[in-house]
mmCIF file of C-alpha atoms in Angstrom:
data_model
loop_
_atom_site.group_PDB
_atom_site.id
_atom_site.type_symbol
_atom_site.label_atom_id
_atom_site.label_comp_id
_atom_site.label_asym_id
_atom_site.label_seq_id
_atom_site.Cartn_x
_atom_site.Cartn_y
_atom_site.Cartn_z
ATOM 1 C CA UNK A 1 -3.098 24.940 -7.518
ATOM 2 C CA UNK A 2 -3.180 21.074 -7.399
ATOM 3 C CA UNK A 3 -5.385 19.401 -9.321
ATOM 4 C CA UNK A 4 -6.826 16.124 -8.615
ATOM 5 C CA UNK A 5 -7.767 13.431 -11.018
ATOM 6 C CA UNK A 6 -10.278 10.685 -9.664
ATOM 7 C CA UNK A 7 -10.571 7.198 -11.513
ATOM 8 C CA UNK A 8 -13.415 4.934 -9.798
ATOM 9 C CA UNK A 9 -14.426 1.959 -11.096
ATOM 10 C CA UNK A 10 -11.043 0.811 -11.964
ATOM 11 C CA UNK A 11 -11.206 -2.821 -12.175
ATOM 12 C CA UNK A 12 -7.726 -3.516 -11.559
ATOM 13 C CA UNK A 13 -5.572 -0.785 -9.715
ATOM 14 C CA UNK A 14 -2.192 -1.917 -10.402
ATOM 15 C CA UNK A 15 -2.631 -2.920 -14.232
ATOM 16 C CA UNK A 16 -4.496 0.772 -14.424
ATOM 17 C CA UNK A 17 -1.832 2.244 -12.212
ATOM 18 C CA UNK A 18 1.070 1.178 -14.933
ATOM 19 C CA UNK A 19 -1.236 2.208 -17.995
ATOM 20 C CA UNK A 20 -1.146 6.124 -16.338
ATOM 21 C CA UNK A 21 2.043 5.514 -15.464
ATOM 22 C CA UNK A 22 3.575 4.718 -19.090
ATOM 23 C CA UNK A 23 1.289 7.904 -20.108
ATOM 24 C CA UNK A 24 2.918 10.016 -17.518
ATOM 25 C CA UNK A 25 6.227 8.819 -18.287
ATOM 26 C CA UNK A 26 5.762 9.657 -22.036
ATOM 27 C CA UNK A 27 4.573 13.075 -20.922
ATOM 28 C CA UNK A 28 7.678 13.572 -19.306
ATOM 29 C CA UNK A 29 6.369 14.198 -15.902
ATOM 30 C CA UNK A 30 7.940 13.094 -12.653
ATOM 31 C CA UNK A 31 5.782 10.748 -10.610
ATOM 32 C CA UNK A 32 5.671 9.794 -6.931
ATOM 33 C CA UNK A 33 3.938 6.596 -5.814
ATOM 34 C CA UNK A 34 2.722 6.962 -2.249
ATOM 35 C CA UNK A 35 1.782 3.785 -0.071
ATOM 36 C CA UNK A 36 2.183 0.854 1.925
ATOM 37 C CA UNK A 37 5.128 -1.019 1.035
ATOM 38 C CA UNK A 38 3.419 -4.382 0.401
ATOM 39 C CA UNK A 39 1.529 -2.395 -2.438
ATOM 40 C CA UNK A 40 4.133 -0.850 -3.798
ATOM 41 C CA UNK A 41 6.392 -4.070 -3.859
ATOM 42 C CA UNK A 42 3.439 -5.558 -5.902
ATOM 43 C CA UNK A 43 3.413 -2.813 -7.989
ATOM 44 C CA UNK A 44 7.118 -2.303 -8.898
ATOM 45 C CA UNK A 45 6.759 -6.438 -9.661
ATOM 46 C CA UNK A 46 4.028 -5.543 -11.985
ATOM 47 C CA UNK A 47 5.873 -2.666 -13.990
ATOM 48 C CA UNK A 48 8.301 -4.920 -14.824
ATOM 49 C CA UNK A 49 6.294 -7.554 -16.036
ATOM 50 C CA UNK A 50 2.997 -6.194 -17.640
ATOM 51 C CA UNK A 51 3.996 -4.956 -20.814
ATOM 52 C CA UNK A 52 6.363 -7.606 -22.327
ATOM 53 C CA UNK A 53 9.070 -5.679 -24.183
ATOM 54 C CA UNK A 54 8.448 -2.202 -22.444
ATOM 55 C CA UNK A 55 10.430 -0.695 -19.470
ATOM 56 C CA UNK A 56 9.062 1.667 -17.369
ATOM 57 C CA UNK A 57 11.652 2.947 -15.182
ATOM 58 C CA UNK A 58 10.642 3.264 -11.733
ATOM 59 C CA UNK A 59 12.552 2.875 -8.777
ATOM 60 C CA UNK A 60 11.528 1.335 -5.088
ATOM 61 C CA UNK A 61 12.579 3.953 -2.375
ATOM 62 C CA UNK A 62 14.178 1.803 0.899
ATOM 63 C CA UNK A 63 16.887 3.312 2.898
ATOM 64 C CA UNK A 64 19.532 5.908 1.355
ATOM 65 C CA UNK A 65 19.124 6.153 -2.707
ATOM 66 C CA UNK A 66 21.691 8.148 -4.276
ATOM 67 C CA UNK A 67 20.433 11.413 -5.420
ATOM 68 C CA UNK A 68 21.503 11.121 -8.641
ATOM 69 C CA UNK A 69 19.923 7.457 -8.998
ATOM 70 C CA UNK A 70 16.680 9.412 -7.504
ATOM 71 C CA UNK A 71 17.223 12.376 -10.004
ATOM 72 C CA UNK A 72 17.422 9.926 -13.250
ATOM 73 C CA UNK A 73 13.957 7.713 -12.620
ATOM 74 C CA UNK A 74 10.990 9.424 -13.159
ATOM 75 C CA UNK A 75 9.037 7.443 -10.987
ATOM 76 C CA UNK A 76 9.697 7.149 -7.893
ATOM 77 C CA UNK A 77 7.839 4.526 -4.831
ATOM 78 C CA UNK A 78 7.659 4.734 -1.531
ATOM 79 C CA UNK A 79 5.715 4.559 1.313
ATOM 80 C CA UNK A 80 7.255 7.784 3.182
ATOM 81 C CA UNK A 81 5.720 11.066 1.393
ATOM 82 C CA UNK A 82 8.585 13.177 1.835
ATOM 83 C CA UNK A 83 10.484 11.181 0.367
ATOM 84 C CA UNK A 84 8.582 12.073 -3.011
ATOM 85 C CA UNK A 85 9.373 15.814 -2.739
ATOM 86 C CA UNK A 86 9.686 17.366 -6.208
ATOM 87 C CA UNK A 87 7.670 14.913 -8.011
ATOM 88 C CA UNK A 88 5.397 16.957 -10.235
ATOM 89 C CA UNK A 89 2.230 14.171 -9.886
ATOM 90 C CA UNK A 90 1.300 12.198 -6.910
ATOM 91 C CA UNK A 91 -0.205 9.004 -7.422
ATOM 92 C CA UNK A 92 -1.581 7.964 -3.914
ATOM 93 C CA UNK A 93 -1.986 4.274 -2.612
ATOM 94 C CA UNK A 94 -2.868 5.348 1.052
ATOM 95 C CA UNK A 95 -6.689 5.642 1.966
ATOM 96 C CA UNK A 96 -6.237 9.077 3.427
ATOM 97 C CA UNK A 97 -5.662 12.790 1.744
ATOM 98 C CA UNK A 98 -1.904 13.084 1.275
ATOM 99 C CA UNK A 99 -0.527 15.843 3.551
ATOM 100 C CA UNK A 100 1.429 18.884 2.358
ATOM 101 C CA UNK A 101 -0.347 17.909 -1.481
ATOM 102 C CA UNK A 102 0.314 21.455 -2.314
ATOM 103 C CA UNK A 103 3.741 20.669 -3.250
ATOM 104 C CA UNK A 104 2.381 18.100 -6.296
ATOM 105 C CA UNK A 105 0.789 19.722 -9.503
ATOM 106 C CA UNK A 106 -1.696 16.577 -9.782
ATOM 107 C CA UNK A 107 -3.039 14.022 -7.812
ATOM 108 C CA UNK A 108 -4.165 10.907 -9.269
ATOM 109 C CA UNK A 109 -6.463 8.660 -7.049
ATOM 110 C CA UNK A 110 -7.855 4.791 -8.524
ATOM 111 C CA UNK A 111 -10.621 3.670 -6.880
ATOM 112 C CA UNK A 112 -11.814 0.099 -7.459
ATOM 113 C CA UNK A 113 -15.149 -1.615 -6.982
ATOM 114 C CA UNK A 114 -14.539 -2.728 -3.699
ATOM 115 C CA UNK A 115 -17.097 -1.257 -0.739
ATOM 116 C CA UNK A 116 -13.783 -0.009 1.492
ATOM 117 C CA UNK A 117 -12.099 1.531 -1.656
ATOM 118 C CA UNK A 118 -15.703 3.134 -2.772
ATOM 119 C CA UNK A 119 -16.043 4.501 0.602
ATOM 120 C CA UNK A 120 -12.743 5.520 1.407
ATOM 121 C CA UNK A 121 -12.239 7.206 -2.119
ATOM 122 C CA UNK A 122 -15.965 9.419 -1.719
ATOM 123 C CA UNK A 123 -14.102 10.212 1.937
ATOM 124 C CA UNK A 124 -11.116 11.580 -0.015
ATOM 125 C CA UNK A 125 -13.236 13.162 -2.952
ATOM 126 C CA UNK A 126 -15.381 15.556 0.096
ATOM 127 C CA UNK A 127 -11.605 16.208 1.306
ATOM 128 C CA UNK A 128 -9.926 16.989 -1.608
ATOM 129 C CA UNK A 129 -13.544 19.419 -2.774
ATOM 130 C CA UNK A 130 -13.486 21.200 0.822
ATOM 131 C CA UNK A 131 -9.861 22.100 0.322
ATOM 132 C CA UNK A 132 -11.252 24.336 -3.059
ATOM 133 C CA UNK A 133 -9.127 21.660 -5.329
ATOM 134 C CA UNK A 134 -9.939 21.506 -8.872
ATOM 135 C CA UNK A 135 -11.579 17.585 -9.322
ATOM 136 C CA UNK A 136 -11.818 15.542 -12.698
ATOM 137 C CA UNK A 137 -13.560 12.530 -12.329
ATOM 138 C CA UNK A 138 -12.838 9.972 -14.732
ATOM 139 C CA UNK A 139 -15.572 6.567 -14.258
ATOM 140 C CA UNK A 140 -14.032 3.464 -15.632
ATOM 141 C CA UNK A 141 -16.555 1.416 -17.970
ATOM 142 C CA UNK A 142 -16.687 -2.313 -17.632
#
């Protein structure tokens, strides 16, 4: 069963996105990165510059990636969710419960300060508790 890890409070969502990232990464778990494309082009800007010295390797889906390209990065972007299929976490950018999430071990939802993300994140929380998920939630001290 999918388990689903909230983080509220999170002060910045795309330097905390690349901190569970790297953690993932190191765990050797395969991570999908679900969302709108302006995010995501932030974000794969900010993996390569946040940690000077470190790589994460991460790849932007657009168009036709080569499987094996696909096969070889263990985190994968994009803002189409099938396109994330056999990722073993989900990290989700998109204010709405990710259809089909039974196909991801773990879902891993930030949540920042800001009213919309509050409210949209408590929207996804009720979701994610009336589907019988098992929730962690993690709050983010200042």
């Amino acid at each position: 069963m999918t388990e689903v890890n909230f983080y509220t409070g999170v002060p910045d969502r795309q330097l905390y996105a690349c901190r569970l990232l790297r953690k993932t990464q190191a765990a050797g778990l395969s991570v999908g990165i679900w969302g709108p494309m302006r995010l995501l082009e932030r974000l794969d800007q900010t993996l390569w510059t946040f940690e000077p010295g470190e790589f994460i390797p991460h790849l932007l889906l657009r168009g036709e990636t080569s499987a094996l390209l696909r096969e070889r990065t263990p985190i994968l972007m994009s803002d189409q969710l099938d396109q994330l299929t056999g990722c073993q976490v989900l990290l989700n950018f998109e204010p709405e419960v990710p259809p089909g999430l039974e196909r991801f071990e773990r879902v891993l939802e930030l949540v920042s300060t800001d009213a919309d993300q509050v409210a949209a994140g408590r929207a996804r929380f009720k979701a994610y508790k009336a589907l019988g998920l098992t929730l962690n939630h993690h709050v983010m001290s200042t």
